[in-house]
Short mmCIF file of C-alpha atoms and ligand atoms in Angstrom, two decimals:
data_model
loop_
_atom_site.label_atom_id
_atom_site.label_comp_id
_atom_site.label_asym_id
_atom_site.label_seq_id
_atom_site.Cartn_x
_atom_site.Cartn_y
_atom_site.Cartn_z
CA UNK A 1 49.54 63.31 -22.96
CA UNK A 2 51.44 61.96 -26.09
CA UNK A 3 51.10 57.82 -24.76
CA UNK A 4 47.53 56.26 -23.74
CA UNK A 5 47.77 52.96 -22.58
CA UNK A 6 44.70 52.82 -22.85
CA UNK A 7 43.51 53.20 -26.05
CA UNK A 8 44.61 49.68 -27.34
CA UNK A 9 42.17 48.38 -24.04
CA UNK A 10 39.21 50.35 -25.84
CA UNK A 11 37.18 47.70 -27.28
CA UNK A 12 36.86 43.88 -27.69
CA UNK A 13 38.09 43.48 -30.79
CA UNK A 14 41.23 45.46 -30.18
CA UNK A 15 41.82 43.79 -26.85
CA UNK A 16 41.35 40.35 -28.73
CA UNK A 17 43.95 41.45 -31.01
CA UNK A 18 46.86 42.81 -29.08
CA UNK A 19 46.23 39.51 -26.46
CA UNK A 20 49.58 38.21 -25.70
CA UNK A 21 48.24 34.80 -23.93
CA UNK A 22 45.97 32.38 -24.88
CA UNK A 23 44.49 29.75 -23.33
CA UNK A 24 42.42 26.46 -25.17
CA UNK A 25 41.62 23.24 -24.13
CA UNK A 26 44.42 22.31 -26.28
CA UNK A 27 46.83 22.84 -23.48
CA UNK A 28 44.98 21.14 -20.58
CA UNK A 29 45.29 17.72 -19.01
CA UNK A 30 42.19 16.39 -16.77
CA UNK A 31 42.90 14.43 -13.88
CA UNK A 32 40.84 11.32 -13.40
CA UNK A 33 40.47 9.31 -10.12
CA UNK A 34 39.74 5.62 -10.64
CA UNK A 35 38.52 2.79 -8.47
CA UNK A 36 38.02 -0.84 -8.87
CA UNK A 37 34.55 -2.24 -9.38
CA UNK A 38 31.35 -1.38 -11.09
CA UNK A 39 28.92 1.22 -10.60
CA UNK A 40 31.21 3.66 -8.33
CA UNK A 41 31.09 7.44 -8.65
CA UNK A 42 32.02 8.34 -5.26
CA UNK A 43 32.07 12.36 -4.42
CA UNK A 44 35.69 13.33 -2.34
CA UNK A 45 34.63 15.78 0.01
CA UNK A 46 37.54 17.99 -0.10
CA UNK A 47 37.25 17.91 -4.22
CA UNK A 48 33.97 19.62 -5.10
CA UNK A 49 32.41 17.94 -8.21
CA UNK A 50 35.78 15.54 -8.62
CA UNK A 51 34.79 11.61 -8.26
CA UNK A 52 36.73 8.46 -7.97
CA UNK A 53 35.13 6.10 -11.04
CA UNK A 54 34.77 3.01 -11.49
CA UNK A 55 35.51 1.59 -14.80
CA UNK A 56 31.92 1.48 -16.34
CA UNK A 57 31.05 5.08 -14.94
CA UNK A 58 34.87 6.63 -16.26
CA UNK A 59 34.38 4.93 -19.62
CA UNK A 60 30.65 7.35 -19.79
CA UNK A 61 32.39 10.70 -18.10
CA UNK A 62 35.28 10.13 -20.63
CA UNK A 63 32.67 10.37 -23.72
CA UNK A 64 31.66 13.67 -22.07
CA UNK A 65 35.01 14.63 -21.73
CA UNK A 66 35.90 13.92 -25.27
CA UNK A 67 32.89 15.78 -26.65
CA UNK A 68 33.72 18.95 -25.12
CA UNK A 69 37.51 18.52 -26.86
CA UNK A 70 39.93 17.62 -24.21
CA UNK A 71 42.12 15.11 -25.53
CA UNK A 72 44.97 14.32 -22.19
CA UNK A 73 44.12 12.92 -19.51
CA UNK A 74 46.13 11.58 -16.40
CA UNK A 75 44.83 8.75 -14.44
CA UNK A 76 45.42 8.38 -10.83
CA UNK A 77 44.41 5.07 -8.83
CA UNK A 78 42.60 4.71 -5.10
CA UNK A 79 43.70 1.64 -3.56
CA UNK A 80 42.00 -0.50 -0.99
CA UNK A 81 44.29 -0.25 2.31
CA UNK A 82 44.28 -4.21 2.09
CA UNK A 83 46.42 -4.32 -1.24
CA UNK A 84 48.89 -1.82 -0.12
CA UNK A 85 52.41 -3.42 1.25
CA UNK A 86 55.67 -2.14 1.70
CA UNK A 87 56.81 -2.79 -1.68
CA UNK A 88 54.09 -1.56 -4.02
CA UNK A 89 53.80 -5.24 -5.81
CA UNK A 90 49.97 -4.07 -6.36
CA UNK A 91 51.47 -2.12 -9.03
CA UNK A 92 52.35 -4.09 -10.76
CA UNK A 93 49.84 -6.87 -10.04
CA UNK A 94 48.33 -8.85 -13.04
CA UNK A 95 45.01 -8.37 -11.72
CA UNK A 96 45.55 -4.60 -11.10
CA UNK A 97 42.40 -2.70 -12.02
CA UNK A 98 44.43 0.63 -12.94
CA UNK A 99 45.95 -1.11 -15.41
CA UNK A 100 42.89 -2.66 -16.56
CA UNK A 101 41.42 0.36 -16.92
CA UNK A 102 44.74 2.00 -19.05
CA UNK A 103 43.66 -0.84 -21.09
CA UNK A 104 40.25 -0.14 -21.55
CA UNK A 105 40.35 3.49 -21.81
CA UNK A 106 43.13 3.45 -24.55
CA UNK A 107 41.20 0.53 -26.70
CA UNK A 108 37.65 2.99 -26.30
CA UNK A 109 39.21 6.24 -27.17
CA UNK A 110 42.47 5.80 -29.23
CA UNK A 111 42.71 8.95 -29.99
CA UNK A 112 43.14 10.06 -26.46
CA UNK A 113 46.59 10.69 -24.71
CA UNK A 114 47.23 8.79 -22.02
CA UNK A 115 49.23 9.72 -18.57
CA UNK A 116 49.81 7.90 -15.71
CA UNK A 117 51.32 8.74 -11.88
CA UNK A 118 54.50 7.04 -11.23
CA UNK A 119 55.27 6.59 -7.73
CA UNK A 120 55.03 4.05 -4.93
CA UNK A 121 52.16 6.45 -2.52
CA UNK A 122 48.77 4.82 -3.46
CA UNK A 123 50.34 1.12 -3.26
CA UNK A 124 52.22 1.80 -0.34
CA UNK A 125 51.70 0.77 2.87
CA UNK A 126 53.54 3.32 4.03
CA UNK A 127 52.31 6.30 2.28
CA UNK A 128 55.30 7.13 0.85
CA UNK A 129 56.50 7.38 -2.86
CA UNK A 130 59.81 5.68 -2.12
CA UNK A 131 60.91 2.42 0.07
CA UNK A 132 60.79 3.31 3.94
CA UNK A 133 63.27 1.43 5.48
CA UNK A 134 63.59 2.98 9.32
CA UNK A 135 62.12 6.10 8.69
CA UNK A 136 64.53 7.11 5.87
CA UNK A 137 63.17 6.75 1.99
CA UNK A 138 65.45 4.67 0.32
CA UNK A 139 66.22 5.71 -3.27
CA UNK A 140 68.41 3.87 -5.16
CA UNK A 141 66.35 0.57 -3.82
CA UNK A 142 63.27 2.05 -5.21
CA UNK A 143 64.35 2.44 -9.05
CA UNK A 144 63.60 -0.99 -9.67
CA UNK A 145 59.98 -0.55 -8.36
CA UNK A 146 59.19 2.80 -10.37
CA UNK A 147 60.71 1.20 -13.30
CA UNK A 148 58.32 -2.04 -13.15
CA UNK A 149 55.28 0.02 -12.62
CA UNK A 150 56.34 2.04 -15.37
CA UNK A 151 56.68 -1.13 -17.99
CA UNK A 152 53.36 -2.39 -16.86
CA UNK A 153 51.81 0.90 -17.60
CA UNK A 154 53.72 1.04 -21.00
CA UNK A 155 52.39 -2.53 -21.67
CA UNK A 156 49.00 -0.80 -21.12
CA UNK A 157 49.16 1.46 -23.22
CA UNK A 158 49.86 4.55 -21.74
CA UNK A 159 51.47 7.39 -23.76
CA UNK A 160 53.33 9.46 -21.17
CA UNK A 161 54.58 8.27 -17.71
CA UNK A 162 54.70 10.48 -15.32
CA UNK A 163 57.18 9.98 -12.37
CA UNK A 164 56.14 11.81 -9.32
CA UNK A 165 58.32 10.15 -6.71
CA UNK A 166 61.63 12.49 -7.03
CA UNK A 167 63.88 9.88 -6.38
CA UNK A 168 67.33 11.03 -7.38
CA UNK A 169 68.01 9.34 -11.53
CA UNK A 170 64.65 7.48 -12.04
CA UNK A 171 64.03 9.01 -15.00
CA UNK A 172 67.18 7.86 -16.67
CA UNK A 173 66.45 4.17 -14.85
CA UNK A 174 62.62 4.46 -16.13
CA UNK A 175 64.03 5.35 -19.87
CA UNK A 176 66.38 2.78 -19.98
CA UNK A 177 63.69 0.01 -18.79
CA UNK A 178 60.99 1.42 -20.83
CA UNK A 179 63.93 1.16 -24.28
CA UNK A 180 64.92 -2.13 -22.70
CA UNK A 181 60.91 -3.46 -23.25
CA UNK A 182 60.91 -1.81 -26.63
CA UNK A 183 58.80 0.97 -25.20
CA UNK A 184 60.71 4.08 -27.23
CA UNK A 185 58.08 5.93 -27.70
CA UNK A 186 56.36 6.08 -24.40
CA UNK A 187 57.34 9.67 -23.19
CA UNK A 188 58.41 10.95 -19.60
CA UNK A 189 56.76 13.64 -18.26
CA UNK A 190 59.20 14.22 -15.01
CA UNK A 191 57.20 16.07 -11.83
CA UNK A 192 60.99 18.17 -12.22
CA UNK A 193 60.33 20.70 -9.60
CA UNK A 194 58.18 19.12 -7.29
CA UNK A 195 57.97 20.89 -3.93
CA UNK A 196 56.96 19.83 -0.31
CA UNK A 197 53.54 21.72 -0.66
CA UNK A 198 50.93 22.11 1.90
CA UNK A 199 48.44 21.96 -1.30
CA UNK A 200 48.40 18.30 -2.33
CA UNK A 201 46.21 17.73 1.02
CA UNK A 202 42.86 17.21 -1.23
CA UNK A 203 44.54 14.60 -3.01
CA UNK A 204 45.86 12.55 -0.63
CA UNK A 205 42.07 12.71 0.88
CA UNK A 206 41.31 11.38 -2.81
CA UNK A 207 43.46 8.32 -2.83
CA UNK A 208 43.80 8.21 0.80
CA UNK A 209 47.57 8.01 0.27
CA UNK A 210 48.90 10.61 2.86
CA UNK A 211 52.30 9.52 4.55
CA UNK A 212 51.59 7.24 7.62
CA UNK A 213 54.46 8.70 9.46
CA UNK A 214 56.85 11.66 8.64
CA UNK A 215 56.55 14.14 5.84
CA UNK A 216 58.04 14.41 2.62
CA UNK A 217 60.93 16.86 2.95
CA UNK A 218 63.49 15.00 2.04
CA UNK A 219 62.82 14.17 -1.32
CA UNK A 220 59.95 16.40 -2.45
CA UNK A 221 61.56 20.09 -2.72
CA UNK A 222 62.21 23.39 -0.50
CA UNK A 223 59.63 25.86 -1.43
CA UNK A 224 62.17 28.43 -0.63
CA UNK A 225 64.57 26.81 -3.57
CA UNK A 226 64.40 28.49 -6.92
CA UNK A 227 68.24 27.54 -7.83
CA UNK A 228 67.50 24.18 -7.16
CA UNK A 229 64.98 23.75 -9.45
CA UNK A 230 67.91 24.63 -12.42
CA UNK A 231 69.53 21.89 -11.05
CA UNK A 232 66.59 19.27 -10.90
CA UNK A 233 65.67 20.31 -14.78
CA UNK A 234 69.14 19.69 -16.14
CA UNK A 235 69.43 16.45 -14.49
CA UNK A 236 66.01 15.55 -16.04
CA UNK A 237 66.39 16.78 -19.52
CA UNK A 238 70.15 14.75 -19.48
CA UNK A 239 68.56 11.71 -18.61
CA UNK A 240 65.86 11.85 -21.09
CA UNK A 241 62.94 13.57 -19.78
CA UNK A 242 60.84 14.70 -22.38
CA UNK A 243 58.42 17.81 -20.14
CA UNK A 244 59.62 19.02 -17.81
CA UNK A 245 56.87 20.10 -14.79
CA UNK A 246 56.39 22.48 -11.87
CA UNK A 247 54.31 21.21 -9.38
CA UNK A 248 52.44 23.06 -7.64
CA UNK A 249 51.49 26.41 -10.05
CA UNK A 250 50.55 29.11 -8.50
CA UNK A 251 52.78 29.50 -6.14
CA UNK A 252 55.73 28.42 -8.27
CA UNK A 253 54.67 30.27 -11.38
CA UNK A 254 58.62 32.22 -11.00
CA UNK A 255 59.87 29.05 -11.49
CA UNK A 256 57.51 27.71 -14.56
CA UNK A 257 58.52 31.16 -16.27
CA UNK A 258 62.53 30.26 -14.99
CA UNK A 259 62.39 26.51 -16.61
CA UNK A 260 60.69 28.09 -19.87
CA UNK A 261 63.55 30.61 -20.06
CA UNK A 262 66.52 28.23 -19.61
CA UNK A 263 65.31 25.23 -21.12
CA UNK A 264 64.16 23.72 -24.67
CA UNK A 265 61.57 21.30 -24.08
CA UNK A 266 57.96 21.89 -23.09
CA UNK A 267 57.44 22.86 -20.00
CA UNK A 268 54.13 21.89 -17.75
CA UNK A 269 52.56 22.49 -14.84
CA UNK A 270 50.67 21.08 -12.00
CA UNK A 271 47.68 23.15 -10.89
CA UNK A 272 46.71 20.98 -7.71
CA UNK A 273 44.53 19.92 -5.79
CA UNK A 274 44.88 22.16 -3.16
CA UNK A 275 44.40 25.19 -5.95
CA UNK A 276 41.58 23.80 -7.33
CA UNK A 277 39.98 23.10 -3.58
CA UNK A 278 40.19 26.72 -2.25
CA UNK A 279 38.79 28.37 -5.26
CA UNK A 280 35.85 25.77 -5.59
CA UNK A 281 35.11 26.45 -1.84
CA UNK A 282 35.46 30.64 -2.21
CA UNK A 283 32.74 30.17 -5.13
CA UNK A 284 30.56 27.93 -2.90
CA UNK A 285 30.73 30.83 0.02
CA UNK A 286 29.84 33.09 -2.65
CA UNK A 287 33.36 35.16 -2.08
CA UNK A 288 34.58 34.55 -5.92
CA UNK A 289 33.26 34.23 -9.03
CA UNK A 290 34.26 30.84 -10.36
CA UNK A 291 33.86 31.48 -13.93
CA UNK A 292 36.15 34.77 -13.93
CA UNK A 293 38.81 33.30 -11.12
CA UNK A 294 39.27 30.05 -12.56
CA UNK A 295 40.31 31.34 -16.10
CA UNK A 296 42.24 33.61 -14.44
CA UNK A 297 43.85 31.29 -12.79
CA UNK A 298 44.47 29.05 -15.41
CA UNK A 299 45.65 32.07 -18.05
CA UNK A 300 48.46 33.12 -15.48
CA UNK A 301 49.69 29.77 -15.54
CA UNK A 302 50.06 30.30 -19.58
CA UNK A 303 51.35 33.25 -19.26
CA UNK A 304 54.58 32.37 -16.40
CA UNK A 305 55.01 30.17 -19.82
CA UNK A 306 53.35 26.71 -19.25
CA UNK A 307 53.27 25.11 -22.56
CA UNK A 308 50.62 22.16 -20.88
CA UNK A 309 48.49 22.68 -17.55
CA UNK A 310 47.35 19.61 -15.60
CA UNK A 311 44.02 20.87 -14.04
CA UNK A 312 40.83 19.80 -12.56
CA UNK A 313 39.22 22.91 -13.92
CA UNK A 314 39.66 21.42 -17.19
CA UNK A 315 36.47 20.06 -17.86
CA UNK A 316 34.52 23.18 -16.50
CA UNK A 317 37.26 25.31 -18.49
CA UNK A 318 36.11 23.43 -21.64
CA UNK A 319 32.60 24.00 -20.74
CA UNK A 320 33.32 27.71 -20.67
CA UNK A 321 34.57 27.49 -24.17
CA UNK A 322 31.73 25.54 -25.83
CA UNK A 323 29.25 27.79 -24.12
CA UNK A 324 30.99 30.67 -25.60
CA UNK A 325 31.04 31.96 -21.82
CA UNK A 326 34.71 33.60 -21.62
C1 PBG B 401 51.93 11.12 -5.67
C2 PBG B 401 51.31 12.40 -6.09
C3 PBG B 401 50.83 13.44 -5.28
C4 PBG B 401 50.20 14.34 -6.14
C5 PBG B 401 50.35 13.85 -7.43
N1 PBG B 401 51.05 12.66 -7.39
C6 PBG B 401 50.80 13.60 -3.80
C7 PBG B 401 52.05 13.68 -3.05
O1 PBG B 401 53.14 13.77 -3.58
O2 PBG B 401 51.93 13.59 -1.84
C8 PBG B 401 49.46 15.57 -5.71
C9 PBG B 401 48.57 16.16 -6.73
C10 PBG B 401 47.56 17.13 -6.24
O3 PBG B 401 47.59 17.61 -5.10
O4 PBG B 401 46.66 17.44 -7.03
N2 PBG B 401 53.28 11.05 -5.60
#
């Protein structure tokens, strides 16, 4: 036999060096829920070891989350049902505590990167990310609404929005009111290829946000559609999007690899809450071992050719790292 294979798999060092894919905590992005008040770390049942913080509590988990080197974060808010209303105008409230907390995380930890979710779901009355107007999503009526909530969160400080709604052109209508409020260099992170997935169930638990009536098939995507998702990108990168992302990952990863392939910006994914909930309750059964899976997981991610990976393994990922476990 002239060709071994495995001879460059013999030892550590060689395996280290012929690695094509590598993973650090460079690349991830840790989801935070947030609530209003003081004093709140409330478990979410369907979220093993994820919480929804209150300020005071966030402000001490961030300082953990810092130390162990994660540096991008996305914040997501959980309403109370009694602020939500058809039009989202919590979002953009003065006395809105997600945007007090923006505020507060940014002036603590400057050197953090901030993201936020754009999208009308955890203001709306009616669960949805758009206007509902009988039973259809409106979308050219809801531009204007995105585009408030994403000045506000600009004049908070964030660093990247990210719109999550897929409402046909709101990233060009976010840009241009984001350049209008001389908000340049606020990025857009566009959810590009966001499909109808069964996975974002956990999270909607989380921010108790799920649609009050219908689904969302007729804006979120096809899971059969792969072509589609060429089409969605262009559109985004023409209107200024500066990421594109696939949401979910792991069963999209043909399409993270297909956007890396045809497209010159970075390219991110969504690993949610759905992926993060199945493997946290196979370790709890016993079935998997979390600390092999999960980098696993998060490595073929990398590898499909995610340049960023929103995750809530991140901070047990990091862990990993600093305790030299990989
Ligand atoms: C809101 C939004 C959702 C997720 C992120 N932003 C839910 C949805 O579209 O219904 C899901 C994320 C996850 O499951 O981790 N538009």
């Amino acid at each position: 036999m002239l060709i071994r294979p495995r001879r460059n798999r013999r030892t550590p060092a060689i395996r280290a060096m012929v690695r094509e894919t590598h993973l650090s905590v460079d690349n991830l992005i840790y989801p935070y829920f947030v609530v209003d008040g003081s004093k709140k770390k409330i478990a979410i049942e369907s979220l093993p070891d994820l919480y929804r913080w209150s300020e005071d509590e966030l402000l001490r988990d961030f300082d953990e989350a810092m130390e162990l080197g994660l540096r991008n974060f996305v914040l997501f808010p959980a309403v109370e049902d009694k602020l939500k209303d058809k039009e989202a105008t919590y979002s953009i409230d003065e006395n809105n505590f997600y945007l007090r907390i923006i505020r507060a995380v940014k002036e603590r930890f400057p050197e953090a990167s901030l993201m936020s979710d754009v999208a009308m779901d955890p203001y709306s009355s009616d669960g949805h990310d758009g206007l509902v107007e009988d039973g259809s999503i409106l979308n050219d009526e809801t531009l204007p609404i995105l585009s408030d909530m994403a000045v506000a969160q600009a004049e908070a400080g964030i660093d990247i929005i990210g719109p999550s709604d897929m409402m046909d052109g709101r990233v060009e209508a976010i840009r241009d009111a984001l350049d209008q409020e001389g908000f340049e260099e606020v990025a857009i992170m566009s959810y590009t290829a966001k499909y109808a997935s069964a996975f974002y169930g956990p999270f909607r638990d989380a921010l108790d946000s799920a649609p009050k009536s219908g689904d969302k098939k007729t804006y979120q995507m096809d899971p059969a559609n792969k072509r589609e998702a060429l089409r969605e990108a262009a559109l985004d990168v023409e209107e200024g999007a500066d990421y594109l992302m696939v949401k979910p990952a792991l069963c999209y990863l043909d399409i993270i690899h297909q956007l890396k392939e045809d497209f010159d910006v970075p390219v991110t994914a969504y690993n949610v809450s759905g992926e993060y909930a199945m493997l946290k309750a196979a370790a709890q059964k016993g079935w998997l071992n979390y600390d092999q899976a999960m980098p696993e997981m998060l490595l073929s991610i990398r590898r499909a050719g995610a340049d960023g990976i929103l995750t809530y393994f991140a901070k047990d990922f990091a862990r990993l790292v600093k305790n030299n476990a990989l």
